[in-house]
Amino acid sequence: MERTVEEGNKRRKEKSARRAVFLDRDGVLAEEVGHLHRVEDLKVIEGAPEALRILKELGYALIIVTNQGGIAKGMYGEEDFWNVTEELQRRLGVRFDGVYFCPHHPEGSIEHLRMECRCRKPSPGMILKACEEHKLDPGKSWLIGDHVKDIQAARRAGVWRTILVMTGYGKDMLRRYVEGEVSLTSETPHYFAQDILFAAKFIRLVEEKGDPIEVAQAQKSEVRKRAKL
Ligand SMILES: [Mg+2]
Ligand SMILES: [Zn+2]
């Protein structure tokens, strides 16, 4: 447990283990069009280039973690996935530090990809693999996603903070939380943001001012300490 907000900030900024922002692709960076696989259908979400510049400047590794079950369903191939991702990268004006995708699906039509794998979100497989391969510390990292599954995967991998954006499926996810269709558990997002640009600006604010959750915890323990005196 970190003692103060300042110590928390300092610890996360230490250079030894790298910090990352794990990013879902569709609905966060690219408009959700349903199984995006053609470059001509690619539309970058407004503000995403600036968001990634902010996160890079803060020193975060940028890692894509995306379910691509359409590959197992035979709707498109890995080649199509890479073409779209390359073009996305070009339009965003940034290099991703890692790109992880899950081509599997339990109901896929392509036999060798039809399985219950450990990478498909909400499983944490892709995030854990990225942490291992890029020497990233999930406990100092963030995830930005538009689906409950993104948040669950991150929390299962021990990612420090998660943000659900209102682009893509995000609004529907928020509705599901509000209407009680999805229960509030330890797999609920820490924060909500309008879109990835707001999320990036929020992360920058946390770097500068501290994390509201930690501030609240620190205040609580201070109150308890004083009550005992
Ligand atoms: Mg998505
Ligand atoms: Zn998989």
Short mmCIF file of N, CA and C in Angstrom, two decimals, residues 100-165:
data_model
loop_
_atom_site.label_atom_id
_atom_site.label_comp_id
_atom_site.label_asym_id
_atom_site.label_seq_id
_atom_site.Cartn_x
_atom_site.Cartn_y
_atom_site.Cartn_z
N TYR A 100 -1.17 -6.65 -30.14
CA TYR A 100 -1.58 -8.02 -29.80
C TYR A 100 -3.03 -8.19 -30.23
N PHE A 101 -3.28 -9.27 -30.96
CA PHE A 101 -4.66 -9.54 -31.36
C PHE A 101 -4.98 -11.00 -31.14
N CYS A 102 -6.25 -11.25 -30.84
CA CYS A 102 -6.70 -12.64 -30.67
C CYS A 102 -7.53 -13.02 -31.88
N PRO A 103 -7.06 -14.00 -32.66
CA PRO A 103 -7.78 -14.41 -33.88
C PRO A 103 -8.79 -15.53 -33.61
N HIS A 104 -8.92 -15.92 -32.33
CA HIS A 104 -9.75 -17.08 -32.00
C HIS A 104 -11.20 -16.70 -31.73
N HIS A 105 -12.04 -17.71 -31.77
CA HIS A 105 -13.43 -17.53 -31.32
C HIS A 105 -14.00 -18.91 -31.02
N PRO A 106 -14.73 -19.03 -29.89
CA PRO A 106 -15.26 -20.37 -29.55
C PRO A 106 -16.23 -20.91 -30.61
N GLU A 107 -16.85 -20.01 -31.39
CA GLU A 107 -17.78 -20.50 -32.43
C GLU A 107 -17.26 -20.22 -33.83
N GLY A 108 -15.94 -20.20 -33.97
CA GLY A 108 -15.35 -19.92 -35.27
C GLY A 108 -15.62 -21.02 -36.27
N SER A 109 -15.51 -20.67 -37.56
CA SER A 109 -15.72 -21.67 -38.61
C SER A 109 -14.39 -22.25 -39.08
N ILE A 110 -13.31 -21.55 -38.76
CA ILE A 110 -11.98 -22.03 -39.14
C ILE A 110 -11.48 -22.91 -37.99
N GLU A 111 -11.33 -24.17 -38.30
CA GLU A 111 -11.17 -25.18 -37.25
C GLU A 111 -10.03 -24.89 -36.27
N HIS A 112 -8.84 -24.57 -36.81
CA HIS A 112 -7.71 -24.42 -35.88
C HIS A 112 -7.81 -23.14 -35.05
N LEU A 113 -8.75 -22.27 -35.37
CA LEU A 113 -8.93 -21.03 -34.58
C LEU A 113 -10.18 -21.09 -33.70
N ARG A 114 -10.93 -22.18 -33.83
CA ARG A 114 -12.14 -22.33 -33.02
C ARG A 114 -11.74 -22.92 -31.67
N MET A 115 -11.71 -22.09 -30.67
CA MET A 115 -11.32 -22.57 -29.34
C MET A 115 -11.64 -21.55 -28.25
N GLU A 116 -11.62 -22.05 -27.02
CA GLU A 116 -11.68 -21.19 -25.85
C GLU A 116 -10.22 -20.89 -25.52
N CYS A 117 -9.74 -19.77 -25.98
CA CYS A 117 -8.31 -19.48 -25.80
C CYS A 117 -8.09 -18.66 -24.52
N ARG A 118 -6.83 -18.37 -24.26
CA ARG A 118 -6.53 -17.56 -23.08
C ARG A 118 -6.26 -16.10 -23.44
N CYS A 119 -6.34 -15.80 -24.75
CA CYS A 119 -6.06 -14.41 -25.13
C CYS A 119 -7.31 -13.58 -25.36
N ARG A 120 -8.41 -14.20 -25.73
CA ARG A 120 -9.60 -13.42 -26.03
C ARG A 120 -10.11 -12.71 -24.78
N LYS A 121 -10.21 -11.39 -24.85
CA LYS A 121 -10.75 -10.63 -23.72
C LYS A 121 -12.18 -11.08 -23.47
N PRO A 122 -12.66 -11.30 -22.28
CA PRO A 122 -12.15 -10.80 -21.00
C PRO A 122 -10.98 -11.57 -20.37
N SER A 123 -10.40 -12.55 -21.05
CA SER A 123 -9.21 -13.20 -20.48
C SER A 123 -8.04 -12.23 -20.55
N PRO A 124 -7.11 -12.33 -19.62
CA PRO A 124 -6.02 -11.35 -19.57
C PRO A 124 -4.79 -11.71 -20.42
N GLY A 125 -4.89 -12.79 -21.20
CA GLY A 125 -3.72 -13.33 -21.89
C GLY A 125 -2.88 -12.35 -22.70
N MET A 126 -3.53 -11.51 -23.50
CA MET A 126 -2.77 -10.58 -24.36
C MET A 126 -2.00 -9.56 -23.52
N ILE A 127 -2.65 -9.08 -22.47
CA ILE A 127 -2.00 -8.07 -21.62
C ILE A 127 -0.82 -8.68 -20.88
N LEU A 128 -1.01 -9.89 -20.37
CA LEU A 128 0.08 -10.56 -19.64
C LEU A 128 1.26 -10.85 -20.56
N LYS A 129 0.96 -11.26 -21.79
CA LYS A 129 2.02 -11.54 -22.75
C LYS A 129 2.79 -10.26 -23.10
N ALA A 130 2.05 -9.18 -23.29
CA ALA A 130 2.69 -7.89 -23.60
C ALA A 130 3.60 -7.46 -22.46
N CYS A 131 3.14 -7.65 -21.24
CA CYS A 131 3.94 -7.26 -20.07
C CYS A 131 5.24 -8.04 -20.03
N GLU A 132 5.14 -9.31 -20.34
CA GLU A 132 6.32 -10.16 -20.32
C GLU A 132 7.28 -9.77 -21.45
N GLU A 133 6.77 -9.61 -22.63
CA GLU A 133 7.63 -9.35 -23.80
C GLU A 133 8.22 -7.94 -23.80
N HIS A 134 7.52 -7.00 -23.21
CA HIS A 134 8.00 -5.60 -23.23
C HIS A 134 8.45 -5.12 -21.85
N LYS A 135 8.55 -6.05 -20.89
CA LYS A 135 8.96 -5.70 -19.52
C LYS A 135 8.14 -4.53 -18.98
N LEU A 136 6.82 -4.72 -19.04
CA LEU A 136 5.90 -3.69 -18.56
C LEU A 136 5.36 -4.10 -17.19
N ASP A 137 5.11 -3.12 -16.37
CA ASP A 137 4.53 -3.38 -15.06
C ASP A 137 3.04 -3.05 -15.12
N PRO A 138 2.19 -4.08 -15.08
CA PRO A 138 0.75 -3.79 -15.16
C PRO A 138 0.28 -2.92 -13.99
N GLY A 139 0.95 -3.06 -12.86
CA GLY A 139 0.58 -2.30 -11.68
C GLY A 139 0.87 -0.81 -11.78
N LYS A 140 1.51 -0.40 -12.88
CA LYS A 140 1.76 1.03 -13.11
C LYS A 140 1.09 1.49 -14.40
N SER A 141 0.23 0.63 -14.95
CA SER A 141 -0.30 0.87 -16.30
C SER A 141 -1.79 1.14 -16.30
N TRP A 142 -2.23 1.63 -17.43
CA TRP A 142 -3.64 1.96 -17.65
C TRP A 142 -4.19 1.13 -18.81
N LEU A 143 -5.51 1.00 -18.86
CA LEU A 143 -6.17 0.48 -20.06
C LEU A 143 -7.30 1.42 -20.43
N ILE A 144 -7.43 1.66 -21.72
CA ILE A 144 -8.56 2.43 -22.23
C ILE A 144 -9.35 1.52 -23.16
N GLY A 145 -10.63 1.31 -22.84
CA GLY A 145 -11.46 0.42 -23.65
C GLY A 145 -12.87 0.94 -23.78
N ASP A 146 -13.64 0.30 -24.67
CA ASP A 146 -15.04 0.73 -24.86
C ASP A 146 -16.00 -0.40 -24.51
N HIS A 147 -15.47 -1.51 -23.96
CA HIS A 147 -16.31 -2.67 -23.68
C HIS A 147 -15.98 -3.23 -22.30
N VAL A 148 -16.99 -3.77 -21.66
CA VAL A 148 -16.80 -4.40 -20.35
C VAL A 148 -15.67 -5.43 -20.41
N LYS A 149 -15.59 -6.16 -21.53
CA LYS A 149 -14.56 -7.21 -21.67
C LYS A 149 -13.14 -6.63 -21.58
N ASP A 150 -12.96 -5.43 -22.11
CA ASP A 150 -11.64 -4.78 -22.04
C ASP A 150 -11.26 -4.53 -20.59
N ILE A 151 -12.25 -4.01 -19.86
CA ILE A 151 -12.01 -3.66 -18.45
C ILE A 151 -11.72 -4.93 -17.64
N GLN A 152 -12.51 -5.97 -17.89
CA GLN A 152 -12.32 -7.23 -17.16
C GLN A 152 -10.93 -7.81 -17.42
N ALA A 153 -10.52 -7.81 -18.68
CA ALA A 153 -9.20 -8.36 -19.03
C ALA A 153 -8.11 -7.60 -18.29
N ALA A 154 -8.23 -6.27 -18.28
CA ALA A 154 -7.21 -5.43 -17.64
C ALA A 154 -7.16 -5.69 -16.15
N ARG A 155 -8.32 -5.76 -15.54
CA ARG A 155 -8.34 -5.92 -14.08
C ARG A 155 -7.83 -7.30 -13.69
N ARG A 156 -8.12 -8.30 -14.53
CA ARG A 156 -7.61 -9.65 -14.24
C ARG A 156 -6.09 -9.72 -14.40
N ALA A 157 -5.55 -8.83 -15.25
CA ALA A 157 -4.10 -8.80 -15.46
C ALA A 157 -3.40 -7.92 -14.42
N GLY A 158 -4.18 -7.28 -13.56
CA GLY A 158 -3.58 -6.43 -12.52
C GLY A 158 -3.22 -5.04 -13.01
N VAL A 159 -3.89 -4.59 -14.07
CA VAL A 159 -3.65 -3.22 -14.56
C VAL A 159 -4.15 -2.23 -13.52
N TRP A 160 -3.33 -1.18 -13.32
CA TRP A 160 -3.57 -0.26 -12.20
C TRP A 160 -4.89 0.49 -12.29
N ARG A 161 -5.14 1.15 -13.45
CA ARG A 161 -6.37 1.92 -13.61
C ARG A 161 -6.96 1.67 -15.00
N THR A 162 -8.29 1.65 -15.06
CA THR A 162 -8.99 1.41 -16.33
C THR A 162 -9.97 2.55 -16.60
N ILE A 163 -10.11 2.87 -17.88
CA ILE A 163 -11.05 3.92 -18.28
C ILE A 163 -11.96 3.38 -19.38
N LEU A 164 -13.25 3.51 -19.19
CA LEU A 164 -14.22 3.15 -20.23
C LEU A 164 -14.61 4.43 -20.98
N VAL A 165 -14.40 4.43 -22.29
CA VAL A 165 -14.76 5.60 -23.09
C VAL A 165 -16.17 5.43 -23.66
#
